[in-house]
Short mmCIF file of C-alpha atoms in Angstrom, two decimals:
data_model
loop_
_atom_site.label_atom_id
_atom_site.label_comp_id
_atom_site.label_asym_id
_atom_site.label_seq_id
_atom_site.Cartn_x
_atom_site.Cartn_y
_atom_site.Cartn_z
CA UNK A 274 21.17 -20.01 13.90
CA UNK A 275 20.24 -17.11 11.61
CA UNK A 276 20.58 -17.63 7.86
CA UNK A 277 20.48 -15.22 4.93
CA UNK A 278 17.40 -15.60 2.76
CA UNK A 279 18.62 -15.48 -0.90
CA UNK A 280 15.16 -14.51 -2.19
CA UNK A 281 14.96 -11.62 0.28
CA UNK A 282 18.38 -10.42 -0.91
CA UNK A 283 17.29 -10.61 -4.56
CA UNK A 284 14.08 -8.67 -3.89
CA UNK A 285 15.92 -6.08 -1.81
CA UNK A 286 18.49 -5.66 -4.60
CA UNK A 287 15.71 -4.96 -7.13
CA UNK A 288 14.14 -2.47 -4.73
CA UNK A 289 17.48 -0.65 -4.44
CA UNK A 290 17.83 -0.33 -8.22
CA UNK A 291 14.20 0.80 -8.55
CA UNK A 292 14.91 3.56 -6.01
CA UNK A 293 18.01 4.71 -7.97
CA UNK A 294 20.28 3.34 -5.26
CA UNK A 295 23.81 1.97 -5.42
CA UNK A 296 23.91 -1.79 -4.90
CA UNK A 297 26.86 -2.56 -2.60
CA UNK A 298 29.07 -5.49 -3.57
CA UNK A 299 29.97 -6.08 0.11
CA UNK A 300 27.39 -5.91 2.90
CA UNK A 301 27.25 -7.20 6.46
CA UNK A 302 24.94 -7.60 9.44
CA UNK A 303 25.15 -6.23 12.98
CA UNK A 304 23.27 -6.78 16.21
CA UNK A 305 21.38 -3.72 17.46
CA UNK A 306 20.87 -4.17 21.19
CA UNK A 307 17.84 -2.78 22.96
CA UNK A 308 15.20 -4.12 25.29
CA UNK A 309 11.56 -3.70 24.40
CA UNK A 310 8.56 -6.02 24.43
CA UNK A 311 8.39 -6.28 20.61
CA UNK A 312 11.98 -7.62 20.42
CA UNK A 313 12.15 -10.97 22.29
CA UNK A 314 15.87 -11.61 21.57
CA UNK A 315 16.97 -8.37 23.20
CA UNK A 316 18.69 -7.42 19.95
CA UNK A 317 17.79 -7.00 16.27
CA UNK A 318 19.86 -8.30 13.34
CA UNK A 319 20.21 -5.34 10.97
CA UNK A 320 22.60 -3.63 8.51
CA UNK A 321 23.84 -0.42 10.09
CA UNK A 322 27.39 0.08 8.85
CA UNK A 323 27.41 -1.87 5.57
CA UNK A 324 23.88 -1.94 4.12
CA UNK A 325 22.98 -3.59 0.83
CA UNK A 326 22.04 -0.26 -0.78
CA UNK A 327 23.10 3.40 -0.48
CA UNK A 328 22.42 6.83 -1.98
CA UNK A 329 19.11 6.38 -3.77
CA UNK A 330 16.43 8.94 -4.51
CA UNK A 331 12.81 9.32 -5.57
CA UNK A 332 11.68 12.30 -7.61
CA UNK A 333 8.18 13.64 -7.01
CA UNK A 334 6.73 15.74 -9.81
CA UNK A 335 3.40 17.35 -10.68
CA UNK A 336 2.23 14.02 -12.11
CA UNK A 337 2.74 12.49 -8.64
CA UNK A 338 0.46 15.02 -6.95
CA UNK A 339 2.90 17.66 -5.65
CA UNK A 340 3.04 21.32 -6.69
CA UNK A 341 6.81 21.59 -7.19
CA UNK A 342 9.27 18.91 -8.28
CA UNK A 343 11.03 17.49 -5.22
CA UNK A 344 13.92 15.07 -4.95
CA UNK A 345 13.70 12.82 -1.88
CA UNK A 346 17.14 11.42 -1.12
CA UNK A 347 17.50 7.94 0.33
CA UNK A 348 20.32 7.47 2.84
CA UNK A 349 20.38 3.68 2.74
CA UNK A 350 18.31 0.56 2.08
CA UNK A 351 18.92 -2.40 4.35
CA UNK A 352 17.71 -5.85 5.30
CA UNK A 353 16.84 -6.55 8.91
CA UNK A 354 14.68 -8.65 11.22
CA UNK A 355 11.11 -7.57 11.75
CA UNK A 356 9.86 -6.94 15.27
CA UNK A 357 6.64 -8.19 16.81
CA UNK A 358 3.43 -6.28 16.15
CA UNK A 359 2.29 -3.96 18.94
CA UNK A 360 -1.45 -3.32 19.13
CA UNK A 361 -2.57 -0.37 21.24
CA UNK A 362 -5.95 0.71 22.60
CA UNK A 363 -7.80 -2.62 22.37
CA UNK A 364 -7.49 -2.85 26.15
CA UNK A 365 -7.39 0.67 27.68
CA UNK A 366 -3.99 1.42 29.16
CA UNK A 367 -2.36 -1.76 27.82
CA UNK A 368 -0.55 -2.89 24.67
CA UNK A 369 -0.91 -6.33 23.07
CA UNK A 370 2.02 -8.04 21.33
CA UNK A 371 1.69 -10.36 18.32
CA UNK A 372 4.96 -12.31 17.84
CA UNK A 373 4.00 -14.11 14.61
CA UNK A 374 6.06 -11.86 12.34
CA UNK A 375 9.02 -11.38 14.73
CA UNK A 376 12.33 -12.38 13.14
CA UNK A 377 11.29 -12.50 9.47
CA UNK A 378 13.19 -10.45 6.88
CA UNK A 379 12.10 -6.95 5.89
CA UNK A 380 13.50 -4.16 3.72
CA UNK A 381 13.98 -0.84 5.52
CA UNK A 382 14.25 2.33 3.44
CA UNK A 383 15.86 5.24 5.31
CA UNK A 384 15.35 8.66 3.76
CA UNK A 385 17.21 11.91 4.27
CA UNK A 386 15.23 14.79 5.90
CA UNK A 387 13.89 16.11 2.57
CA UNK A 388 10.13 15.70 3.09
CA UNK A 389 8.59 19.02 4.11
CA UNK A 390 4.93 18.19 4.77
CA UNK A 391 2.34 15.43 4.96
CA UNK A 392 1.38 15.72 1.27
CA UNK A 393 4.93 14.97 0.13
CA UNK A 394 5.18 12.09 2.62
CA UNK A 395 1.98 10.46 1.36
CA UNK A 396 2.91 10.87 -2.32
CA UNK A 397 6.39 9.51 -1.59
CA UNK A 398 4.87 6.41 0.01
CA UNK A 399 2.52 5.92 -2.95
CA UNK A 400 5.42 6.07 -5.39
CA UNK A 401 7.62 3.74 -3.33
CA UNK A 402 4.72 1.30 -3.05
CA UNK A 403 4.24 1.37 -6.83
CA UNK A 404 7.95 0.77 -7.46
CA UNK A 405 8.08 -2.15 -5.02
CA UNK A 406 5.01 -3.73 -6.63
CA UNK A 407 6.27 -3.32 -10.20
CA UNK A 408 9.64 -4.91 -9.35
CA UNK A 409 7.88 -7.67 -7.36
CA UNK A 410 9.98 -6.77 -4.33
CA UNK A 411 6.88 -6.63 -2.14
CA UNK A 412 3.08 -6.43 -2.27
CA UNK A 413 3.65 -3.10 -0.50
CA UNK A 414 0.05 -2.81 0.66
CA UNK A 415 -0.38 -0.87 3.89
CA UNK A 416 -3.83 -2.35 4.48
CA UNK A 417 -2.30 -5.87 4.44
CA UNK A 418 0.65 -4.97 6.65
CA UNK A 419 3.26 -5.56 3.94
CA UNK A 420 4.19 -1.86 4.02
CA UNK A 421 4.34 0.34 7.07
CA UNK A 422 6.04 3.55 7.98
CA UNK A 423 7.91 5.25 10.81
CA UNK A 424 8.03 9.04 10.54
CA UNK A 425 10.60 11.31 12.18
CA UNK A 426 9.48 14.89 12.69
CA UNK A 427 11.48 17.92 13.77
CA UNK A 428 10.91 21.64 13.26
CA UNK A 429 13.46 24.20 12.11
CA UNK A 430 13.11 27.97 11.57
CA UNK A 431 11.04 29.16 8.60
CA UNK A 432 12.79 29.65 5.25
CA UNK A 433 15.69 27.37 6.20
CA UNK A 434 16.51 23.90 4.90
CA UNK A 435 17.92 21.14 7.07
CA UNK A 436 21.48 21.35 5.72
CA UNK A 437 21.62 25.09 6.46
CA UNK A 438 20.23 24.50 9.93
CA UNK A 439 22.86 21.85 10.72
CA UNK A 440 25.66 24.20 9.67
CA UNK A 441 24.58 26.95 12.09
CA UNK A 442 27.00 27.67 14.97
CA UNK A 443 25.80 26.74 18.48
CA UNK A 444 23.38 29.36 19.71
CA UNK A 445 20.67 29.61 22.33
CA UNK A 446 18.44 31.18 19.67
CA UNK A 447 18.29 27.91 17.75
CA UNK A 448 18.85 25.40 20.55
CA UNK A 449 15.12 24.70 20.89
CA UNK A 450 14.78 23.62 17.24
CA UNK A 451 15.58 20.32 15.55
CA UNK A 452 14.65 17.79 18.25
CA UNK A 453 13.55 14.64 16.44
CA UNK A 454 10.37 12.78 17.40
CA UNK A 455 9.70 9.33 15.94
CA UNK A 456 6.18 7.99 15.38
CA UNK A 457 6.32 4.27 14.73
CA UNK A 458 4.33 1.64 12.84
CA UNK A 459 1.89 3.78 10.89
CA UNK A 460 -0.09 1.39 8.71
CA UNK A 461 -2.21 3.59 6.45
CA UNK A 462 -1.77 6.75 4.39
CA UNK A 463 -4.45 8.36 6.52
CA UNK A 464 -2.52 7.64 9.72
CA UNK A 465 0.74 8.90 8.17
CA UNK A 466 -0.87 12.18 7.13
CA UNK A 467 -2.73 12.57 10.42
CA UNK A 468 0.33 11.80 12.56
CA UNK A 469 2.51 14.32 10.71
CA UNK A 470 -0.11 17.09 10.89
CA UNK A 471 -0.81 16.40 14.57
CA UNK A 472 2.86 16.30 15.58
CA UNK A 473 3.74 19.48 13.65
CA UNK A 474 0.90 21.24 15.46
CA UNK A 475 2.01 19.88 18.87
CA UNK A 476 5.67 20.81 18.40
CA UNK A 477 4.77 24.27 17.08
CA UNK A 478 2.68 24.89 20.19
CA UNK A 479 5.54 23.73 22.44
CA UNK A 480 7.98 26.10 20.74
CA UNK A 481 5.51 28.99 20.93
CA UNK A 482 5.03 28.66 24.69
CA UNK A 483 8.66 27.86 25.48
CA UNK A 484 8.28 24.18 26.41
CA UNK A 485 11.24 21.93 25.56
CA UNK A 486 10.58 19.18 23.01
CA UNK A 487 11.86 15.87 24.41
CA UNK A 488 13.37 13.30 22.05
CA UNK A 489 11.08 10.29 22.27
CA UNK A 490 9.07 7.68 20.39
CA UNK A 491 5.36 8.36 20.10
CA UNK A 492 2.28 6.63 18.64
CA UNK A 493 -0.69 8.10 16.80
CA UNK A 494 -4.32 7.61 17.80
CA UNK A 495 -6.62 7.80 14.77
CA UNK A 496 -9.68 8.46 16.94
CA UNK A 497 -8.35 11.39 18.97
CA UNK A 498 -6.02 12.42 16.09
CA UNK A 499 -3.26 13.02 18.65
CA UNK A 500 0.20 11.55 19.23
CA UNK A 501 1.18 10.19 22.63
CA UNK A 502 4.55 9.14 24.13
CA UNK A 503 5.44 5.44 24.24
CA UNK A 504 9.14 5.41 25.23
CA UNK A 505 12.17 7.65 25.51
CA UNK A 506 14.41 7.79 22.44
CA UNK A 507 17.82 6.18 22.65
CA UNK A 508 20.84 7.60 20.89
CA UNK A 509 22.92 5.48 18.52
CA UNK A 510 25.66 4.59 21.09
CA UNK A 511 23.00 3.18 23.40
CA UNK A 512 22.24 0.45 20.83
CA UNK A 513 25.74 -1.06 21.27
CA UNK A 514 26.07 -2.25 17.66
CA UNK A 515 28.34 -5.25 17.22
CA UNK A 516 29.02 -7.58 14.24
CA UNK A 517 26.60 -10.48 13.81
CA UNK A 518 29.03 -13.35 14.35
CA UNK A 519 26.69 -16.02 12.90
CA UNK A 520 26.43 -14.35 9.46
CA UNK A 521 29.65 -13.65 7.47
CA UNK A 522 30.03 -10.70 5.10
CA UNK A 523 27.93 -11.02 1.96
CA UNK A 524 30.00 -10.54 -1.21
CA UNK A 525 27.99 -10.24 -4.42
CA UNK A 526 29.54 -11.29 -7.71
CA UNK A 527 29.48 -8.90 -10.66
CA UNK A 528 27.56 -11.57 -12.60
CA UNK A 529 24.83 -11.66 -9.93
CA UNK A 530 24.54 -7.87 -9.86
CA UNK A 531 24.29 -7.86 -13.68
CA UNK A 532 21.60 -10.58 -13.49
CA UNK A 533 19.56 -8.42 -11.07
CA UNK A 534 19.92 -5.40 -13.36
CA UNK A 535 18.71 -7.35 -16.39
CA UNK A 536 15.68 -8.64 -14.46
CA UNK A 537 14.41 -5.10 -13.81
CA UNK A 538 11.13 -4.13 -15.52
CA UNK A 539 10.42 -0.75 -17.05
CA UNK A 540 9.83 1.72 -14.20
CA UNK A 541 6.83 4.10 -13.94
CA UNK A 542 8.57 7.36 -14.86
CA UNK A 543 10.00 5.79 -18.02
CA UNK A 544 6.67 4.16 -18.87
CA UNK A 545 4.77 7.43 -18.41
CA UNK A 546 7.16 9.33 -20.68
CA UNK A 547 6.89 6.63 -23.36
CA UNK A 548 3.08 6.50 -23.27
CA UNK A 549 2.87 10.30 -23.41
CA UNK A 550 5.15 10.51 -26.44
CA UNK A 551 4.07 7.39 -28.33
CA UNK A 552 0.30 7.45 -27.84
CA UNK A 553 -0.34 11.09 -26.88
CA UNK A 554 -2.19 10.03 -23.73
CA UNK A 555 -2.79 12.40 -20.84
CA UNK A 556 -1.35 11.88 -17.35
CA UNK A 557 -4.88 11.22 -16.16
CA UNK A 558 -5.23 8.46 -18.78
CA UNK A 559 -1.94 6.87 -17.73
CA UNK A 560 -2.80 6.97 -14.02
CA UNK A 561 -6.04 5.12 -14.80
CA UNK A 562 -4.06 2.42 -16.63
CA UNK A 563 -1.86 1.96 -13.56
CA UNK A 564 -4.88 1.18 -11.38
CA UNK A 565 -5.38 -2.29 -12.85
CA UNK A 566 -2.63 -4.94 -13.07
CA UNK A 567 -1.39 -5.64 -16.62
CA UNK A 568 -3.68 -2.98 -18.11
CA UNK A 569 -0.76 -1.15 -19.79
CA UNK A 570 0.30 -4.37 -21.50
CA UNK A 571 -3.34 -5.01 -22.46
CA UNK A 572 -3.62 -1.50 -23.91
CA UNK A 573 -0.41 -1.71 -25.96
CA UNK A 574 -1.15 -5.19 -27.29
CA UNK A 575 -4.60 -4.09 -28.41
CA UNK A 576 -3.24 -0.98 -30.14
CA UNK A 577 -0.55 -3.15 -31.72
CA UNK A 578 -3.28 -5.23 -33.37
CA UNK A 579 -4.54 -2.10 -35.11
CA UNK A 580 -7.30 -0.89 -32.77
CA UNK A 581 -8.20 2.79 -32.47
CA UNK A 582 -6.19 4.29 -29.59
CA UNK A 583 -9.09 6.26 -28.09
CA UNK A 584 -11.41 3.26 -28.06
CA UNK A 585 -8.65 1.01 -26.78
CA UNK A 586 -7.87 3.36 -23.94
CA UNK A 587 -11.51 3.63 -22.95
CA UNK A 588 -11.61 -0.13 -22.48
CA UNK A 589 -9.26 -0.51 -19.46
CA UNK A 590 -10.50 2.74 -17.94
CA UNK A 591 -14.13 1.76 -18.28
CA UNK A 592 -13.43 -1.83 -17.31
CA UNK A 593 -11.92 -0.57 -14.06
CA UNK A 594 -15.01 1.55 -13.31
CA UNK A 595 -17.32 -1.23 -14.48
CA UNK A 596 -15.68 -3.92 -12.35
CA UNK A 597 -15.68 -1.60 -9.34
CA UNK A 598 -19.40 -0.89 -9.81
CA UNK A 599 -20.19 -4.61 -9.97
CA UNK A 600 -18.01 -5.37 -6.92
CA UNK A 601 -19.79 -2.64 -4.95
CA UNK A 602 -23.18 -4.03 -6.10
CA UNK A 603 -24.01 -0.68 -7.73
CA UNK A 604 -24.94 -2.58 -10.90
CA UNK A 605 -25.48 -6.24 -11.77
CA UNK A 606 -23.47 -8.36 -14.21
CA UNK A 607 -26.18 -8.31 -16.93
CA UNK A 608 -26.31 -4.51 -16.69
CA UNK A 609 -22.52 -4.34 -16.90
CA UNK A 610 -22.65 -6.23 -20.21
CA UNK A 611 -25.23 -3.77 -21.61
CA UNK A 612 -23.08 -0.79 -20.55
CA UNK A 613 -19.95 -2.27 -22.12
CA UNK A 614 -21.74 -2.68 -25.45
CA UNK A 615 -22.87 0.97 -25.30
CA UNK A 616 -19.30 2.11 -24.59
CA UNK A 617 -17.95 0.20 -27.59
CA UNK A 618 -20.70 1.79 -29.70
CA UNK A 619 -19.24 5.19 -28.86
CA UNK A 620 -21.14 6.33 -25.77
CA UNK A 621 -18.85 8.88 -24.05
CA UNK A 622 -20.73 9.06 -20.74
CA UNK A 623 -19.29 7.60 -17.56
CA UNK A 624 -20.36 4.18 -16.31
CA UNK A 625 -22.41 5.74 -13.52
CA UNK A 626 -24.07 8.23 -15.88
CA UNK A 627 -25.14 5.46 -18.30
CA UNK A 628 -26.51 3.30 -15.49
CA UNK A 629 -28.39 6.22 -13.94
CA UNK A 630 -29.90 7.49 -17.21
CA UNK A 631 -31.20 3.98 -18.03
CA UNK A 632 -32.46 3.32 -14.49
CA UNK A 633 -29.98 0.44 -14.20
CA UNK A 634 -28.49 1.31 -10.81
CA UNK A 635 -29.24 -1.32 -8.18
CA UNK A 636 -31.87 -0.04 -5.80
CA UNK A 637 -32.68 -0.91 -2.24
CA UNK A 638 -35.64 -3.30 -2.29
CA UNK A 639 -37.87 -4.21 0.62
CA UNK A 640 -36.49 -7.42 2.13
CA UNK A 641 -39.91 -9.07 2.17
CA UNK A 642 -40.17 -8.53 -1.60
CA UNK A 643 -36.78 -10.15 -2.13
CA UNK A 644 -37.68 -13.10 0.09
CA UNK A 645 -40.88 -13.63 -1.90
CA UNK A 646 -38.90 -13.39 -5.14
CA UNK A 647 -36.39 -16.00 -3.95
CA UNK A 648 -39.13 -18.32 -2.68
CA UNK A 649 -40.75 -18.14 -6.11
CA UNK A 650 -37.46 -19.06 -7.83
CA UNK A 651 -36.96 -22.04 -5.49
CA UNK A 652 -40.53 -23.25 -6.05
CA UNK A 653 -40.04 -23.13 -9.83
CA UNK A 654 -36.72 -25.02 -9.57
CA UNK A 655 -37.42 -27.70 -7.00
CA UNK A 656 -34.93 -30.17 -8.49
CA UNK A 657 -32.07 -27.68 -8.21
CA UNK A 658 -33.13 -26.81 -4.68
CA UNK A 659 -32.99 -30.46 -3.63
CA UNK A 660 -29.61 -30.84 -5.33
CA UNK A 661 -28.28 -27.86 -3.37
CA UNK A 662 -29.59 -29.26 -0.07
CA UNK A 663 -27.86 -32.57 -0.77
CA UNK A 664 -24.47 -30.81 -0.58
CA UNK A 665 -24.77 -30.87 3.19
CA UNK A 666 -24.21 -34.63 3.12
CA UNK A 667 -22.10 -34.64 -0.07
CA UNK A 668 -19.64 -31.71 -0.11
CA UNK A 669 -18.30 -32.69 -3.54
CA UNK A 670 -21.39 -31.26 -5.21
CA UNK A 671 -20.94 -27.79 -6.67
CA UNK A 672 -23.27 -25.85 -4.38
CA UNK A 673 -21.76 -22.51 -5.40
CA UNK A 674 -22.72 -23.12 -9.04
CA UNK A 675 -26.32 -23.92 -8.07
CA UNK A 676 -26.49 -20.88 -5.79
CA UNK A 677 -25.20 -18.61 -8.54
CA UNK A 678 -27.80 -19.99 -10.95
CA UNK A 679 -30.56 -19.16 -8.44
CA UNK A 680 -29.18 -15.62 -8.10
CA UNK A 681 -29.13 -15.24 -11.89
CA UNK A 682 -32.74 -16.36 -12.16
CA UNK A 683 -33.80 -13.95 -9.41
CA UNK A 684 -32.01 -11.03 -11.08
CA UNK A 685 -33.69 -11.91 -14.37
CA UNK A 686 -37.09 -11.91 -12.69
CA UNK A 687 -36.34 -8.52 -11.14
CA UNK A 688 -35.59 -7.05 -14.59
CA UNK A 689 -31.85 -7.16 -13.91
CA UNK A 690 -31.75 -3.88 -12.06
CA UNK A 691 -33.50 -4.09 -8.73
CA UNK A 692 -31.82 -6.78 -6.62
CA UNK A 693 -28.26 -6.79 -5.29
CA UNK A 694 -26.50 -10.16 -5.80
CA UNK A 695 -25.03 -10.25 -2.28
CA UNK A 696 -28.46 -9.77 -0.76
CA UNK A 697 -29.88 -12.57 -2.88
CA UNK A 698 -27.05 -14.96 -1.98
CA UNK A 699 -27.72 -14.53 1.73
CA UNK A 700 -31.48 -14.93 1.31
CA UNK A 701 -31.10 -18.08 -0.80
CA UNK A 702 -28.66 -19.57 1.71
CA UNK A 703 -31.14 -18.98 4.52
CA UNK A 704 -34.15 -20.32 2.59
CA UNK A 705 -32.31 -23.42 1.41
CA UNK A 706 -31.28 -24.38 4.93
CA UNK A 707 -34.79 -25.75 5.55
#
């Protein structure tokens, strides 16, 4: 028997408020009937007629990466069951189905047809992702599968918006326009942008040569950068919506709605305006602060203790670049410490510029040289080497600590700038097997 997940409802409610939506006091579930391999029940539990949220919007401005301010209206925000994951192109001509996620709760955000191009679509997704993360409604990471996107694309005549097009009287001149194509399960910003550009080009070509555009569902191939049909598109009556008899109407108390409202954090647009006015930061500065979790709080707490704003700001920005450089093995940890000291002393160069000017960037070293270096370290620390080897029979020993100490010694011997830590770890692991 299906049950409502209270935590999913709470997170969906916060998402609705973050997207300027109207939280509905009464909502209900329906069964959406269709047969497809990714839906084992033959129907999906969803909220078609009485969703949890209605009438939201997201405003994209110059600070979000678009030329002109654009308001993207949201038709409704609903809870529904997830489908199985369809994987195409692993086996030529066949699709694979992963049922692990089928049936779990997801939030679906349905927009109005206000997005005009791929740039707006990508920036809209970035902003929605940021809002969902800040409200803790979702991790909203496309690369992890916690955010994905279906895009619906249709073409209308130039210099006409969708509302004007819909109000036109029936005419053969415009009959060919407005057929909607859906591209499902796009799981990266690159695929969203590529699918939109490819489908606009395909539909434009069809209209130019007089070929009818057929309403259908398509998928996007990142390699060929083309869309291809997967199934014909059903109209709403074909879904045969009916009330979900196992789940009664959900009636939210005013106290619960007020509790959700009070739990909302400060949202990005408000935060940006406050930081601009209070600290005179630039939009570029603020966007850097948003790249690292809790960095805005870190910045404001540090300023609140009396630190100079310019030096305080440079800390999270430079920490982000510094951490990234260490993670990518562009510099080592000892070098990172030296660079951080220089930054606090007033050096205005970038992290990369400082490392390059001091010859601190990690360089590719001949593997035989690194092996010899590691062998030398092991020979000089025979007791540690034996202790590490004993972890094979005694897993409780801290082998990672010993391995890290070997890496540190090797980096020190290489003047702290020549050897990449990941390379050294692998070499030490191999040498210490024997």
